XYZ file of C-alpha atoms in Angstrom:
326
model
C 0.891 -49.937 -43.620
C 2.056 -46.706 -42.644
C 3.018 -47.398 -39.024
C 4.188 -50.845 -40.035
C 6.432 -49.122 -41.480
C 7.156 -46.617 -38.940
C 7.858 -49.581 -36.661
C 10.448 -50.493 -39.288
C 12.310 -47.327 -39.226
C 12.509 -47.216 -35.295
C 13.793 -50.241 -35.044
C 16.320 -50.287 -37.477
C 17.020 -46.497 -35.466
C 17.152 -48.514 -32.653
C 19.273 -51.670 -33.503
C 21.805 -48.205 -35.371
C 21.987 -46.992 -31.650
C 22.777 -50.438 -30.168
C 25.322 -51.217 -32.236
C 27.358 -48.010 -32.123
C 30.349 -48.219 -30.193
C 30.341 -45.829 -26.646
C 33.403 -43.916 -25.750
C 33.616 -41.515 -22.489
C 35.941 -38.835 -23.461
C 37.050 -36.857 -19.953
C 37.867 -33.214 -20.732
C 40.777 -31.369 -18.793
C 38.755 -28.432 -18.430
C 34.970 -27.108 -18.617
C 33.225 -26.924 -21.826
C 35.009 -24.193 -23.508
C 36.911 -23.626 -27.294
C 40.265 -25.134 -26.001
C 37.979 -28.732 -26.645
C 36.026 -26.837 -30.071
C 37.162 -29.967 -31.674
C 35.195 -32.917 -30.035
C 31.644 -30.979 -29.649
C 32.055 -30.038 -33.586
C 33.164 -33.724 -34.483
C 30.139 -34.497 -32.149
C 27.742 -32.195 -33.264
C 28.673 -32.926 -37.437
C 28.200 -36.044 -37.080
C 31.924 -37.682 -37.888
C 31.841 -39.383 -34.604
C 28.274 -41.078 -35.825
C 29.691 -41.685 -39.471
C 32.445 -44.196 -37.317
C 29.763 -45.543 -35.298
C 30.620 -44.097 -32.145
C 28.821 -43.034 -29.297
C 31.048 -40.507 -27.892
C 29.894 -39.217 -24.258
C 31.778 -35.566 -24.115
C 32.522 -35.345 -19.957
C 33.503 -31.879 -18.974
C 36.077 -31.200 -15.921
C 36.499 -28.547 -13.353
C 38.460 -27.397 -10.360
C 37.452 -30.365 -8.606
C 37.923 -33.049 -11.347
C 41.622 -34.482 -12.075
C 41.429 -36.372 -15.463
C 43.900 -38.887 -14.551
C 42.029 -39.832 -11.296
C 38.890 -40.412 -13.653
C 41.048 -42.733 -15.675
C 42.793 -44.515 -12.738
C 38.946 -45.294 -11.368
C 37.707 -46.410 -14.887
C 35.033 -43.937 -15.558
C 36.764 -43.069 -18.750
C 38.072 -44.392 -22.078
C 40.447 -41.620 -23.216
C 41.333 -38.312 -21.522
C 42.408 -34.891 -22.786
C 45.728 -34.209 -20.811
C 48.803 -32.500 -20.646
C 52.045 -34.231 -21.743
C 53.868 -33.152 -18.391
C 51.114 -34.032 -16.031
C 50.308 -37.753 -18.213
C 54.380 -38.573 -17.678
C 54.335 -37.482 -13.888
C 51.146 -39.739 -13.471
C 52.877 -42.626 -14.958
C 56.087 -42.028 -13.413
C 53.549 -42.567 -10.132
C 52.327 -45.966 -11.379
C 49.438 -44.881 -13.838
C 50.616 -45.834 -16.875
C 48.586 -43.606 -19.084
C 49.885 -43.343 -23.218
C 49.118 -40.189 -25.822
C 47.404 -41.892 -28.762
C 46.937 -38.143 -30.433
C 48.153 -34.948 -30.512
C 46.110 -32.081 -31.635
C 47.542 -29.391 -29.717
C 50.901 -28.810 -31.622
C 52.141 -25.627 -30.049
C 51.413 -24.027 -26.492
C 49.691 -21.261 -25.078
C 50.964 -21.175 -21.323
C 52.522 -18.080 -20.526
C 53.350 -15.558 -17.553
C 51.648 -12.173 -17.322
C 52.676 -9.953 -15.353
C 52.142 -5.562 -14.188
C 54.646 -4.107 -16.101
C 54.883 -1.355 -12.763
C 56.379 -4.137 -10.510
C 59.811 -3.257 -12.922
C 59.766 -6.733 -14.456
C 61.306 -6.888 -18.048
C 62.966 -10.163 -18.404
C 63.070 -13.420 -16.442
C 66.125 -12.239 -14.436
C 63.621 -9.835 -12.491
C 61.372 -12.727 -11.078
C 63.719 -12.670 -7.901
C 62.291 -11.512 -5.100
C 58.856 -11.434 -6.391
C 55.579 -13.267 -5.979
C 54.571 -15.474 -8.860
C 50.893 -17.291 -9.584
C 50.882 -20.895 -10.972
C 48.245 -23.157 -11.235
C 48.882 -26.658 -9.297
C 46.360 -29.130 -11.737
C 49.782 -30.729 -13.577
C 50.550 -27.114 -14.585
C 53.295 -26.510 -12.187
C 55.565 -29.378 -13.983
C 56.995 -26.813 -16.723
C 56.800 -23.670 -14.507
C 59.007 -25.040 -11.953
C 61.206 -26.926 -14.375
C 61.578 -23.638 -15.967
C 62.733 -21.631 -12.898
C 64.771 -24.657 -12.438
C 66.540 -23.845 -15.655
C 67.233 -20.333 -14.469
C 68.502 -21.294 -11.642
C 65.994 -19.443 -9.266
C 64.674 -20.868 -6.241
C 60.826 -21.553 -4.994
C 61.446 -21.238 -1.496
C 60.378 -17.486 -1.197
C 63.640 -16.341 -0.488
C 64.977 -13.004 -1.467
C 66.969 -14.506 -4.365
C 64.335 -16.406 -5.473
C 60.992 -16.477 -5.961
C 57.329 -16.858 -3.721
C 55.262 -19.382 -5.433
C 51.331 -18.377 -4.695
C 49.367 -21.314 -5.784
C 46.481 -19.994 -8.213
C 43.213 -20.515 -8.437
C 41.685 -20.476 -11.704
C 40.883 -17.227 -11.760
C 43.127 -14.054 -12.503
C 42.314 -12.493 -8.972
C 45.900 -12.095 -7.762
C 47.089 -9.939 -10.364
C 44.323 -7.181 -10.246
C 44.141 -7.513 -6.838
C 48.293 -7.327 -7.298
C 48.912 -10.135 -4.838
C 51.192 -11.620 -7.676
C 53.482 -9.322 -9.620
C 52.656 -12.086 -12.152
C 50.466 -14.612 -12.840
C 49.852 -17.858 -15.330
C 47.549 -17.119 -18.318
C 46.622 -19.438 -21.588
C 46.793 -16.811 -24.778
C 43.184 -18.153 -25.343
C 41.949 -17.742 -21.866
C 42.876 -15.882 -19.028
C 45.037 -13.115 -20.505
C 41.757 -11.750 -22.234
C 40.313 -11.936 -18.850
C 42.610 -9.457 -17.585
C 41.990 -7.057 -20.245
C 38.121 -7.587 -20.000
C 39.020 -6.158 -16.016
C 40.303 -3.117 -17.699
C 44.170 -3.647 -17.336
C 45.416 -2.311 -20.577
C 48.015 -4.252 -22.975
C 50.274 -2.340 -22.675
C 50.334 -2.601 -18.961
C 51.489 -5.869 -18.804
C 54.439 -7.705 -19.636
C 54.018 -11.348 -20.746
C 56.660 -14.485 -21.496
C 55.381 -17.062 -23.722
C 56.283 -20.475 -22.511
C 57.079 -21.071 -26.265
C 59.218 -18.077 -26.785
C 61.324 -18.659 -23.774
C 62.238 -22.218 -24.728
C 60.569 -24.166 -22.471
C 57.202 -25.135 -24.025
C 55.942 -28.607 -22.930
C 52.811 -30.421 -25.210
C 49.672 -29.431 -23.613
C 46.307 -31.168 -24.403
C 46.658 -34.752 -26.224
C 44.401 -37.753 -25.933
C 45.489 -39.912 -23.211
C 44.233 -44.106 -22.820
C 45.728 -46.454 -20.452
C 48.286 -48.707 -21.665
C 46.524 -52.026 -20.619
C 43.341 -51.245 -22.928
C 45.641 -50.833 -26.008
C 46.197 -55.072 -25.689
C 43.179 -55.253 -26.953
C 42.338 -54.864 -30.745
C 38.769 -53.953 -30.274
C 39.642 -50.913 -28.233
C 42.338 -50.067 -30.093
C 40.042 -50.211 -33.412
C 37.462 -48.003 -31.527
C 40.445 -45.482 -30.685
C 41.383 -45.430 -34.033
C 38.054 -44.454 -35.571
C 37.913 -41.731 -32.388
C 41.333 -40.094 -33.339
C 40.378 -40.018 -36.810
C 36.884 -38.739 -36.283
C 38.071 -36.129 -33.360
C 40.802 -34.772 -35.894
C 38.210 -34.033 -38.265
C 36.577 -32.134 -36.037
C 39.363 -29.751 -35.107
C 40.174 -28.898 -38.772
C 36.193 -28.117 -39.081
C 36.931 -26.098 -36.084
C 40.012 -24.377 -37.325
C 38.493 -23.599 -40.553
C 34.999 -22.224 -38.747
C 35.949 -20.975 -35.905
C 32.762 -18.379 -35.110
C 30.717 -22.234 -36.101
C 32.739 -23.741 -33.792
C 32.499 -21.538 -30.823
C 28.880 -21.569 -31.459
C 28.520 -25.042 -30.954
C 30.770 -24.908 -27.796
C 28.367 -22.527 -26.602
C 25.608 -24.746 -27.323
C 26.834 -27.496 -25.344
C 27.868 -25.388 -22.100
C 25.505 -26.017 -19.553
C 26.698 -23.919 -16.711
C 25.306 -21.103 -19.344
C 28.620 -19.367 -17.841
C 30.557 -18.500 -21.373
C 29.768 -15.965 -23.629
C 29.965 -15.707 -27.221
C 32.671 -12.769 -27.321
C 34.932 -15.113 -25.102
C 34.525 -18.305 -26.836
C 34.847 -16.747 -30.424
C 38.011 -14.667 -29.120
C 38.885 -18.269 -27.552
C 38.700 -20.189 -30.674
C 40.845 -18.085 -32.577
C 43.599 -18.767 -30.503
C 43.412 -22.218 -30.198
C 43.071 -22.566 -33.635
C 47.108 -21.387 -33.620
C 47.551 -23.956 -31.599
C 46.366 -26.701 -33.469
C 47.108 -25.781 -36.559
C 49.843 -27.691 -38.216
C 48.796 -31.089 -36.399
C 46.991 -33.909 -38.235
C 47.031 -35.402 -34.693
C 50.446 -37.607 -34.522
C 52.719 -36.896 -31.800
C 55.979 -35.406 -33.133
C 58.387 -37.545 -31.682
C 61.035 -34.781 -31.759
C 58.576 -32.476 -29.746
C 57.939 -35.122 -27.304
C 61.330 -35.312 -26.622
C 61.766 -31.527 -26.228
C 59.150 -31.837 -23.335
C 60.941 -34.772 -21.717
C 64.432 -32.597 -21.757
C 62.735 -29.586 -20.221
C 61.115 -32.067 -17.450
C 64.254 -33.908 -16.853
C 65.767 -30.343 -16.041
C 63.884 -29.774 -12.820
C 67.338 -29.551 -10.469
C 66.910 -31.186 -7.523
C 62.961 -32.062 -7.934
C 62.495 -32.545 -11.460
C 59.100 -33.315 -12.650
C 60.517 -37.009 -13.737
C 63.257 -38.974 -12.939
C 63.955 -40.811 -16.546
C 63.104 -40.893 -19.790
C 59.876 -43.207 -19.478
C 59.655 -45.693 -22.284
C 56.093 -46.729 -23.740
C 54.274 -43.188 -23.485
C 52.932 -42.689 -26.665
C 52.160 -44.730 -29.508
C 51.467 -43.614 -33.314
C 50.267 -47.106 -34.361
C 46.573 -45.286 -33.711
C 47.185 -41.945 -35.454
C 49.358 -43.625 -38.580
C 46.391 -45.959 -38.466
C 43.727 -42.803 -38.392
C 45.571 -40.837 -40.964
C 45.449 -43.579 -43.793
């Protein structure tokens, strides 16, 4: 009797984990806090509770989210709103289905000794910017103030980063990109002191773009199955982030838990998840239309070379997150 009904209870486990619904979720990034929200909906249990299967696929340096998508091996990517439009512009028409990240946290830091004290001292100095879709709102912001990339001595010299903070201590950069959840606190961990460095917040200076939102491609969204899935996903990932935003030392835990390079500690990922969490707060995960067009102004401003050409029409849709919010 007793492993009759053992057999009963395996297979009805069994025929639970053939009928949940699998979704490969690319990150932009490795496991870290900036994605707290999908390992806690994961690890709670509100992706199960929708009957998803969600596969959680870290990046890196050598993996671009949007090539993932373009080759098929994912279902929904986390992305940045600049680098998803310059991708489409380019013929992969990828859409934002969610928005959790409602503010940003790109910014410029730079060694207060190299006289720098307001954009107008960038001339003639060396600047650090990543080049993974994080160049679109840099350059459309020197753009703006009408300084040049082409290393001359009235503009700037454009040193493209590596994902490290290297060229500032090693002051090849008189400034370099940082996240406010990331690689600022890196610097001061290498001893620079606050009040050594100056920084500009992308937000504060006007030209924040959207950073990470969930990203599909278009075609998939013609069919009602996938968009039911993505529905559930949004509404189950949201959940997640407001766990995370209301636990945040829970949260990074579980990050931690699920970082298999073993390379983040807990100091960085609770620091980490503080940060984001002022970043997300404020979203229930529908793209503001009114910031989407703020990031679409700033890209349209890129001079000569602007990040996009025209307003592109189809990007997002809210039909999932109005859906997920009910």
């Amino acid at each position: 009797m007793n492993r009759y009904l053992m057999g009963v209870a395996l297979a009805a486990l069994a025929a639970g984990a053939a009928s949940a619904e699998e979704v490969k979720l690319q990150l932009k990034w490795v496991t870290q806090a900036q994605f707290a929200g999908y390992y806690v909906a994961k690890d709670k249990g509100f992706y199960k509770d929708e009957g998803l299967d969600v596969e959680i696929m870290p990046g890196g340096p050598d993996i671009s989210p949007t090539q993932v998508m373009a080759g098929g091996g994912a279902d929904v990517t986390v992305d940045w709103l600049p680098s998803a439009l310059a991708a489409r512009e380019k013929g992969l028409p990828l859409v934002n289905i969610a928005q959790p990240f409602k503010a940003s946290g790109m910014m410029l830091t730079c060694l207060k000794e190299t006289g720098i004290k307001g954009p107008e001292d960038f001339r003639g100095k060396t600047l650090g910017v990543w080049f993974g879709g994080n160049e679109y709102p840099f350059l459309s912001w020197m753009s703006t103030l009408k300084i040049p990339t082409d290393g001359s001595a009235n503009g700037i010299t454009v040193l493209k980063q590596g994902f490290n903070v290297d060229p500032l201590l090693q002051k090849q950069a008189a400034c370099i990109s940082t996240m406010t959840y990331n690689e600022y606190w890196q610097v001061i961990d290498a001893g620079i002191k606050p009040d050594e460095l100056v920084t500009f917040k992308y937000e504060d200076e006007g030209v924040a773009t959207l950073e990470d939102g969930l990203y599909v491609m278009q075609d998939k969204l013609a069919d009602p199955a996938f968009k039911a899935k993505m529905v559930k996903f949004v509404r189950a990932s949201m959940k997640g982030w407001k766990y995370a935003e209301a636990n945040p030392d829970e949260a990074a835990e579980i990050v931690l838990e699920n970082d298999e390079s073993g390379a983040q500690t807990e100091k960085h990922q609770k620091r980490m998840m503080a940060e984001v969490a002022k970043l997300t707060a404020g979203s229930n995960g529908a793209l503001d239309p009114a910031d989407y067009e703020r990031t679409v102004k700033i890209l349209l401003a890129g001079g000569s070379d602007p990040v996009i050409s025209k307003a592109p029409e189809g990007a997002y849709s809210l039909d999932i997150t109005n859906e997920a919010l009910k």
